[in-house]
CSV table of C-alpha atoms (C1' of nucleotides) in Angstrom, one decimal:
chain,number,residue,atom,x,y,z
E,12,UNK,CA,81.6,-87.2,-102.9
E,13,UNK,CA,82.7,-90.7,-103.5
E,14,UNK,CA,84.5,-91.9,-106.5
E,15,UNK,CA,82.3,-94.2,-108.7
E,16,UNK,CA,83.1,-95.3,-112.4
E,17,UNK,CA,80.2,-93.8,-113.9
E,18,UNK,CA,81.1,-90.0,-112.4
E,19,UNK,CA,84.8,-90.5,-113.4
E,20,UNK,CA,83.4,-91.7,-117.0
E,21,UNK,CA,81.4,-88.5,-117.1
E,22,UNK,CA,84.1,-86.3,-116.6
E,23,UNK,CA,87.0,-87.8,-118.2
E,24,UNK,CA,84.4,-87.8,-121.3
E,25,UNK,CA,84.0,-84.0,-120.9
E,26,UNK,CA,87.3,-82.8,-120.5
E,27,UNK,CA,88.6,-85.0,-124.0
E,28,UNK,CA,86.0,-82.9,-125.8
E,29,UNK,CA,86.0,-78.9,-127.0
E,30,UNK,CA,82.8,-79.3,-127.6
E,31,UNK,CA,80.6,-78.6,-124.7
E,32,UNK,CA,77.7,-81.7,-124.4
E,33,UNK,CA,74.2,-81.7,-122.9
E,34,UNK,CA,73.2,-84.0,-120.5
E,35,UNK,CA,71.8,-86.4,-123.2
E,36,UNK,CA,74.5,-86.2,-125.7
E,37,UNK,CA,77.2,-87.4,-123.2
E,38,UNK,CA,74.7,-90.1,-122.3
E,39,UNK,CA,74.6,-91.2,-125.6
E,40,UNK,CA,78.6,-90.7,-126.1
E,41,UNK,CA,78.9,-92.9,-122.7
E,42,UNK,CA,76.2,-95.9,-123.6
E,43,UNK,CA,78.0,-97.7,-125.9
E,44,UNK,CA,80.8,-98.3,-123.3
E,45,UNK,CA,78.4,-98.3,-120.3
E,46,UNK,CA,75.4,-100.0,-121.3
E,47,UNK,CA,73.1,-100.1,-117.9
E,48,UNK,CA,74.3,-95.8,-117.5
E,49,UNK,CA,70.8,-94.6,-116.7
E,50,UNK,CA,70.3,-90.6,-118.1
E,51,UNK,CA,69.2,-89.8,-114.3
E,52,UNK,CA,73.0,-90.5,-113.1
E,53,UNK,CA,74.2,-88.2,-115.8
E,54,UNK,CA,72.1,-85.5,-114.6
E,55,UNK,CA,72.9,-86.4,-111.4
E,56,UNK,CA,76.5,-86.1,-111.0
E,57,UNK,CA,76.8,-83.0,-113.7
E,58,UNK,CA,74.9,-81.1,-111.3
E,59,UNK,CA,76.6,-82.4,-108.4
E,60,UNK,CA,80.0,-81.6,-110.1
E,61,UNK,CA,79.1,-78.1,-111.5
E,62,UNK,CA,78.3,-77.2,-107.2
E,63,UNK,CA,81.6,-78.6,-106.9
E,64,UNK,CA,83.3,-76.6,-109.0
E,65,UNK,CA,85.0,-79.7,-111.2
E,66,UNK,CA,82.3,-78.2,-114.5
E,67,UNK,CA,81.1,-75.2,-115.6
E,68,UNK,CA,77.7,-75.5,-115.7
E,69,UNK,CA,76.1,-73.1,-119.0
E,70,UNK,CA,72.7,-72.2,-119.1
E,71,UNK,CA,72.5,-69.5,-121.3
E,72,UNK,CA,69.6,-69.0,-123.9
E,73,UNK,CA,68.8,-72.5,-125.8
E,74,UNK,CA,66.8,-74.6,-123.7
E,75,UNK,CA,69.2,-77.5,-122.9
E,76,UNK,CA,71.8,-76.9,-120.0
E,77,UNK,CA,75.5,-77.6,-121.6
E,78,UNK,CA,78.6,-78.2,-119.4
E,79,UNK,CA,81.9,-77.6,-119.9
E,80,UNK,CA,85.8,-79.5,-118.7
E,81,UNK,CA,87.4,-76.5,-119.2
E,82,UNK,CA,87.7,-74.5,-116.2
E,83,UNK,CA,90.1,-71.7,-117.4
E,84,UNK,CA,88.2,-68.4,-118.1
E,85,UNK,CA,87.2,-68.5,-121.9
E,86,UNK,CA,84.2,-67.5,-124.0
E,87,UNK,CA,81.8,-69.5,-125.5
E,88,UNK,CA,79.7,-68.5,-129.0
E,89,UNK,CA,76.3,-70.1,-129.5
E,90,UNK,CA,75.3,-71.2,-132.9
E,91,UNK,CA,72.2,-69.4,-134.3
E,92,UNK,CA,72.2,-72.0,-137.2
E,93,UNK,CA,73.0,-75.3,-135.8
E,94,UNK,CA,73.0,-74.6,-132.1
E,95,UNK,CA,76.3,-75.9,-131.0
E,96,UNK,CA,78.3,-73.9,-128.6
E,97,UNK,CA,82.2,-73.7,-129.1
E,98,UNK,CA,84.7,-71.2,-127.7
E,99,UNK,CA,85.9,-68.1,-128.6
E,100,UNK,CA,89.3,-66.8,-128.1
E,101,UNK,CA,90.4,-63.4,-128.7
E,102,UNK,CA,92.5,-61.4,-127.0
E,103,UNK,CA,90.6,-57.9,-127.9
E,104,UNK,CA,87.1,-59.7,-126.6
E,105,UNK,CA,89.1,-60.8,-123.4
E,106,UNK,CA,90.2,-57.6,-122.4
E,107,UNK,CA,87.0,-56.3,-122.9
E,108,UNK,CA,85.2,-59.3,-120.9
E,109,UNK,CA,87.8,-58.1,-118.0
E,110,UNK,CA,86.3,-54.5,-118.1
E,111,UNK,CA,83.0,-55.7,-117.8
E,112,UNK,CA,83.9,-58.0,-114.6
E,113,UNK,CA,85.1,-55.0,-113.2
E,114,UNK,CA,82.3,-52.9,-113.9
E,115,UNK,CA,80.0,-55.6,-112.5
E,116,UNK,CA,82.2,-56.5,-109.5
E,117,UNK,CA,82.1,-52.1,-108.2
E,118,UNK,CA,78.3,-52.5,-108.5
E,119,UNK,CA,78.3,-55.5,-106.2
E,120,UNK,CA,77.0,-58.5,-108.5
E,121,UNK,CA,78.8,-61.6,-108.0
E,122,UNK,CA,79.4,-62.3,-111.9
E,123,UNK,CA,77.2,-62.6,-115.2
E,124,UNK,CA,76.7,-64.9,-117.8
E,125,UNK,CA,78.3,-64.1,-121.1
E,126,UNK,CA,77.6,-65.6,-124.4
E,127,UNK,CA,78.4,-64.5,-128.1
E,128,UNK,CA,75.9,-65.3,-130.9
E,129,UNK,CA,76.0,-66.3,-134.2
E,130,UNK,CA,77.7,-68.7,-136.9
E,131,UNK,CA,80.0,-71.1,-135.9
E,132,UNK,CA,83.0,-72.3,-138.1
E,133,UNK,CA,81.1,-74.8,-139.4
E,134,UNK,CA,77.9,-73.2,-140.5
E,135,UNK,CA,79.6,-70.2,-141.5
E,136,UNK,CA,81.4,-72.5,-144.5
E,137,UNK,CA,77.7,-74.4,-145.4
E,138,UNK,CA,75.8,-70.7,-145.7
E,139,UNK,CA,78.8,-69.5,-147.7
E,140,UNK,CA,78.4,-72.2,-150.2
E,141,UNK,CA,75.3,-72.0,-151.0
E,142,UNK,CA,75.8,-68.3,-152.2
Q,10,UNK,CA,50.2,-59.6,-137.8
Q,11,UNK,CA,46.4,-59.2,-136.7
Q,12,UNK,CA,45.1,-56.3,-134.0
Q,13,UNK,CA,44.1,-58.1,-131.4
Q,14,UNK,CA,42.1,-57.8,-127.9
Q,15,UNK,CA,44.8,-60.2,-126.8
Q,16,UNK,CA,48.2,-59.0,-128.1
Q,17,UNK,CA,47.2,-55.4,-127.5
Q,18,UNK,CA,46.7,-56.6,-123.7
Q,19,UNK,CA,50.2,-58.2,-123.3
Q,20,UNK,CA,51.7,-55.6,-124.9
Q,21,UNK,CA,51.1,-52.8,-122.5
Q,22,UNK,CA,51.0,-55.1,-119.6
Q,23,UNK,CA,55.0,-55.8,-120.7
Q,24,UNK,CA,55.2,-51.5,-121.3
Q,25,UNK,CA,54.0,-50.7,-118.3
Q,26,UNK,CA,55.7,-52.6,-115.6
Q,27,UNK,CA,59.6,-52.4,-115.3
Q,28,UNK,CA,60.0,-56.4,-113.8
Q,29,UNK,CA,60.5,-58.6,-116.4
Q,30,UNK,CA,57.2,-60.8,-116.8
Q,31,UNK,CA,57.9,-64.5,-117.3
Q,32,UNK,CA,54.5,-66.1,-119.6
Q,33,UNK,CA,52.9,-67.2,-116.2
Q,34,UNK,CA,53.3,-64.0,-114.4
Q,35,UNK,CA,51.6,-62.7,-117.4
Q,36,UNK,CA,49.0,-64.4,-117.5
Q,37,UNK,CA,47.9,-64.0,-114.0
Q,38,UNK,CA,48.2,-60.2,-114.0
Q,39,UNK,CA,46.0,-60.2,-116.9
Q,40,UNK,CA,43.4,-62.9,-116.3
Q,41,UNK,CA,41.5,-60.6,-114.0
Q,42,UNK,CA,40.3,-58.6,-116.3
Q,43,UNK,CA,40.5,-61.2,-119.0
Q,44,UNK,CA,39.3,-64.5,-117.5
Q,45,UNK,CA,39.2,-66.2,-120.5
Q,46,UNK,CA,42.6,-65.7,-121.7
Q,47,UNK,CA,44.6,-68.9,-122.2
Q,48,UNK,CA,48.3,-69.5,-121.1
Q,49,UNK,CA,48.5,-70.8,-124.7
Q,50,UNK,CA,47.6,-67.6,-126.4
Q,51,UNK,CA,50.4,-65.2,-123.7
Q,52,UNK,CA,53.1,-68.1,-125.3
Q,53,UNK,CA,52.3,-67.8,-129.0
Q,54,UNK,CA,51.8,-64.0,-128.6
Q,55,UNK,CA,55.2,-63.4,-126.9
Q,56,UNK,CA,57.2,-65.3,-129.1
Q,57,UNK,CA,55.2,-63.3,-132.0
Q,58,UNK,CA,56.1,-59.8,-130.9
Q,59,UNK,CA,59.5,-61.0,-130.0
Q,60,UNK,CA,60.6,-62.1,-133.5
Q,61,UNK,CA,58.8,-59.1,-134.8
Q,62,UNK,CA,61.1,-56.9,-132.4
Q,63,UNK,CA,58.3,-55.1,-130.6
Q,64,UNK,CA,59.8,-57.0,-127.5
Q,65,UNK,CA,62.6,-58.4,-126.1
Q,66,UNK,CA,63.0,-62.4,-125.0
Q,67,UNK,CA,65.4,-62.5,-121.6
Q,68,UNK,CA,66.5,-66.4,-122.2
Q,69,UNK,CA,69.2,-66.4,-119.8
Q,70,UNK,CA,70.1,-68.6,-116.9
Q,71,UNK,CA,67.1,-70.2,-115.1
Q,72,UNK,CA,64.0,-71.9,-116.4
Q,73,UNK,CA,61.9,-69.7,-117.6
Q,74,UNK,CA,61.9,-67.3,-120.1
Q,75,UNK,CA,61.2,-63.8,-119.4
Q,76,UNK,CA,60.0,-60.4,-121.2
Q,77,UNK,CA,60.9,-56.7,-121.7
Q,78,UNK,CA,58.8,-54.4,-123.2
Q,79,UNK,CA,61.6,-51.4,-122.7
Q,80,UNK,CA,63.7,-51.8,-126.2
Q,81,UNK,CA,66.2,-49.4,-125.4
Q,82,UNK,CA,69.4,-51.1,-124.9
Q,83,UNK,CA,70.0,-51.2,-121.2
Q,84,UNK,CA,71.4,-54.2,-118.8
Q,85,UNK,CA,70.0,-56.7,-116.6
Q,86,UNK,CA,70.6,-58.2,-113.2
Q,87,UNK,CA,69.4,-61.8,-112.1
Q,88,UNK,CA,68.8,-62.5,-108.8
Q,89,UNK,CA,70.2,-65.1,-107.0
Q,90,UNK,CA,68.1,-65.2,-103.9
Q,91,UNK,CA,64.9,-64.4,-105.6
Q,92,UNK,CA,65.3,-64.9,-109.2
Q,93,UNK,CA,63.7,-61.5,-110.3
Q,94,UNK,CA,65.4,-59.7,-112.8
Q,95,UNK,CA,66.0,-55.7,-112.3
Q,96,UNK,CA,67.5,-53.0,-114.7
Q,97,UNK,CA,71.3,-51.9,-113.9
Q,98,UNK,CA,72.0,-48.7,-114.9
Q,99,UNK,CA,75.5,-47.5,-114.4
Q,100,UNK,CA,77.8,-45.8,-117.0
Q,101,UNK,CA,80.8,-47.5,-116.4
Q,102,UNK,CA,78.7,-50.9,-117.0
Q,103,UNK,CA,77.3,-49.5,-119.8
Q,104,UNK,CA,80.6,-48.4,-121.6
Q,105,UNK,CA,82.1,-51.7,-120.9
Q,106,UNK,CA,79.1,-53.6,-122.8
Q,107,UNK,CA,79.9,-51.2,-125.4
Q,108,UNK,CA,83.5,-52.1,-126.1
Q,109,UNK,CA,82.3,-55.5,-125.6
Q,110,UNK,CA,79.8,-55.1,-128.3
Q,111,UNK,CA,82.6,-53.9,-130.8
Q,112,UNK,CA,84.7,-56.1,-129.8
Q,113,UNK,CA,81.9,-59.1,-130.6
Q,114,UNK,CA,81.2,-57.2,-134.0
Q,115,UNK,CA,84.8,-57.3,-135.2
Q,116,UNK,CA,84.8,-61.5,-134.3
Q,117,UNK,CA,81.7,-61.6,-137.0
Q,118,UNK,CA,79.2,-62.1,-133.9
Q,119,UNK,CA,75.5,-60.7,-134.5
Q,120,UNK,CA,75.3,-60.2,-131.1
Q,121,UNK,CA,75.3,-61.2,-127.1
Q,122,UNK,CA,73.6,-62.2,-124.5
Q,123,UNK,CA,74.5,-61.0,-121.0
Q,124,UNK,CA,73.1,-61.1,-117.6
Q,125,UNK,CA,74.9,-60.0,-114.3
Q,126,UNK,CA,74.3,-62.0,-111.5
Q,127,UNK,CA,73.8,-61.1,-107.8
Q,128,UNK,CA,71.5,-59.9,-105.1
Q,129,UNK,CA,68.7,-57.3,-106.2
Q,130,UNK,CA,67.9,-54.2,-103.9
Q,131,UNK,CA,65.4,-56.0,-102.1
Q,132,UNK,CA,67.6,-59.2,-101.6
Q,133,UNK,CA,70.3,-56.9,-100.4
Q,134,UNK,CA,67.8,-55.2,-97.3
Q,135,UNK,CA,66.5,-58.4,-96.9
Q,136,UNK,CA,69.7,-60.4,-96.3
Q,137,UNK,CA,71.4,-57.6,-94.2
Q,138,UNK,CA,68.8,-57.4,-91.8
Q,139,UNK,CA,69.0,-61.5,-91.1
Q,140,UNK,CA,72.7,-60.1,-89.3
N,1,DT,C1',85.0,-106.9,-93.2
N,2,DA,C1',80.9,-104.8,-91.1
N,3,DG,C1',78.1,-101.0,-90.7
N,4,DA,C1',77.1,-96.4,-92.3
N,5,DT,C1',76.7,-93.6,-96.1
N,6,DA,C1',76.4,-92.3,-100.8
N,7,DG,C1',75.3,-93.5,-105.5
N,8,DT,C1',72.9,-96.2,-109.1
N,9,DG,C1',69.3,-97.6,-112.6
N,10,DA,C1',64.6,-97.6,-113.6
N,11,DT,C1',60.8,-95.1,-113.7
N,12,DA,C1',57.4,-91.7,-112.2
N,13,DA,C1',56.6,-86.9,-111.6
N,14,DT,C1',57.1,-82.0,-112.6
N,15,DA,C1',57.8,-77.7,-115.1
N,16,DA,C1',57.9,-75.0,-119.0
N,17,DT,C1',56.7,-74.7,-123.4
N,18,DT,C1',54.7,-76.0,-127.9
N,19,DC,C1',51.3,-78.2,-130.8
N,20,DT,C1',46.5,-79.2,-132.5
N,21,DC,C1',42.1,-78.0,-134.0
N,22,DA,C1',37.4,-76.4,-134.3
N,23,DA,C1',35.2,-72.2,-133.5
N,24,DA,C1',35.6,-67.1,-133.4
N,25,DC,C1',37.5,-63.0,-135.1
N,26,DA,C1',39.9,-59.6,-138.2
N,27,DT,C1',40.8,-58.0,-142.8
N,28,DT,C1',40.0,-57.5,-147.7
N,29,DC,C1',37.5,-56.8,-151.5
N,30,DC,C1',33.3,-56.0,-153.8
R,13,DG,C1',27.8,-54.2,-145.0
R,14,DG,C1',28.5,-59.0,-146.2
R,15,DA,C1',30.9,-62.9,-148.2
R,16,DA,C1',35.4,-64.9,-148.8
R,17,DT,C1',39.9,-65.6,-146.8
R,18,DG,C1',43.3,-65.8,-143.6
R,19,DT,C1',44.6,-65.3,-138.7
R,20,DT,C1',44.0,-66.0,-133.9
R,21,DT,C1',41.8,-67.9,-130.0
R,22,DG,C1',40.8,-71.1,-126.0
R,23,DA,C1',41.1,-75.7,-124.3
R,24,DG,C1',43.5,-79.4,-123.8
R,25,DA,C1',46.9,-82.8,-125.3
R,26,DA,C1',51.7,-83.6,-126.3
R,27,DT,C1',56.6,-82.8,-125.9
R,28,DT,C1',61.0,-81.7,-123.9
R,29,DA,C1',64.2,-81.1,-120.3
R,30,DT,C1',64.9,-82.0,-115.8
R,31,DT,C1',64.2,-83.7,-111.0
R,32,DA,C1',62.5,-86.8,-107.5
R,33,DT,C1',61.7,-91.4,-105.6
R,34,DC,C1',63.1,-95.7,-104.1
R,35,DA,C1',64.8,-100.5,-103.7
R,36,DC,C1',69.2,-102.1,-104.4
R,37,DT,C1',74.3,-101.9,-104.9
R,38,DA,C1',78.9,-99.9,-104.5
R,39,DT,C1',82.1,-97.2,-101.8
R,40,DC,C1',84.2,-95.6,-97.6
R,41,DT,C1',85.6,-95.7,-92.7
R,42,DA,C1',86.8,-97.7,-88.6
DNA sequence: TAGATAGTGATAATAATTCTCAAACATTCC
DNA sequence: GGAATGTTTGAGAATTATTATCACTATCTA
């Protein structure tokens, strides 16, 4: 895998955020400063570095793929509202995520795919005031 | 909600098979005896009965969505060979989701989504016989 | 620095799903 | 049972997210 600007650009740009983009919203965070960045390179090397292991590639319910800098083990809660996924740390929801890999690894399955749902921060505050 | 020749159809197709249909499988297992179904009428009928709670939308990883007509609350495991999706019953899975579940409801959460990922029975013969 | 390889941007193609709309059907009310 | 009303259908067009193609350019290796 070579080095090029525009895969550097791609990750540097998702490992400054908490937020955890779609293939079109880092394009669009990326064009200003890379004008000729064509959306089929984004997809391109966010695959590419997701087989790599460098991103965590999430593809849990909603229909666009979202990808994440943050390697360490965390969880990530999906928006019902507004759709945006942001992570979750707890240490009683951790220890309980351990369990489960357990569980999953004594049946033989390589992993699963875990994701919370329901109000983030942010929409939790709008629906509250408009009670 | 109408009663129709349609919904009733999809319905116990989804009942009566323990795979979990995507829209497409659907459609071809009932256009036999329905040839002028449309792949249009299987969409908007799914997504009906699945916001009415009379079935249950799978929209984990992979493309495309898929459909269980088993409510009771039970686990599933995605392929990664074939990409079927298979029931997993086993009670030391099931009393992890649990504690996982209370541990979601206590963080506010309405819920999860969770998928375990591996190789399904078939998969498994399949792939040891290659050796 | 040349030759081999890998990556890029632009665009076309594909896959899954949703939308549109006139005609057909189901339900309600008399 | 038949008219009025609302719902659903089939067919096809439209949309959305993603992947593939390809001529050209950048990067790496010797």
């Amino acid at each position: 895998m070579n080095k090029t600007i525009q895969r550097e650009a791609i990750l540097n740009e998702l490992r400054s955020v908490t937020s955890h983009h779609t293939a079109d919203e880092l394009y669009a965070a990326l064009r200003p400063r890379m004008p000729l960045l064509s959306l089929g390179t984004v997809y391109r090397n966010l695959e590419q570095m997701s087989q790599a292991g460098l991103i965590l590639k999430l593809e849990t319910a909603g229909r666009q793929k979202r990808f994440d800098g943050n390697l360490k083990p965390h969880n990530h809660l999906r928006c019902r509202r507004c759709g945006a996924v942001s992570d979750v740390s707890d240490v009683g929801l951790d220890s309980a995520v351990e369990r489960l890999g357990e569980a999953a690894a004594r049946l033989g399955a390589d992993g699963f795919v875990l994701e919370l749902n329901g109000l983030c921060e942010k929409c939790r505050l709008e629906e509250d005031g408009k009670k």
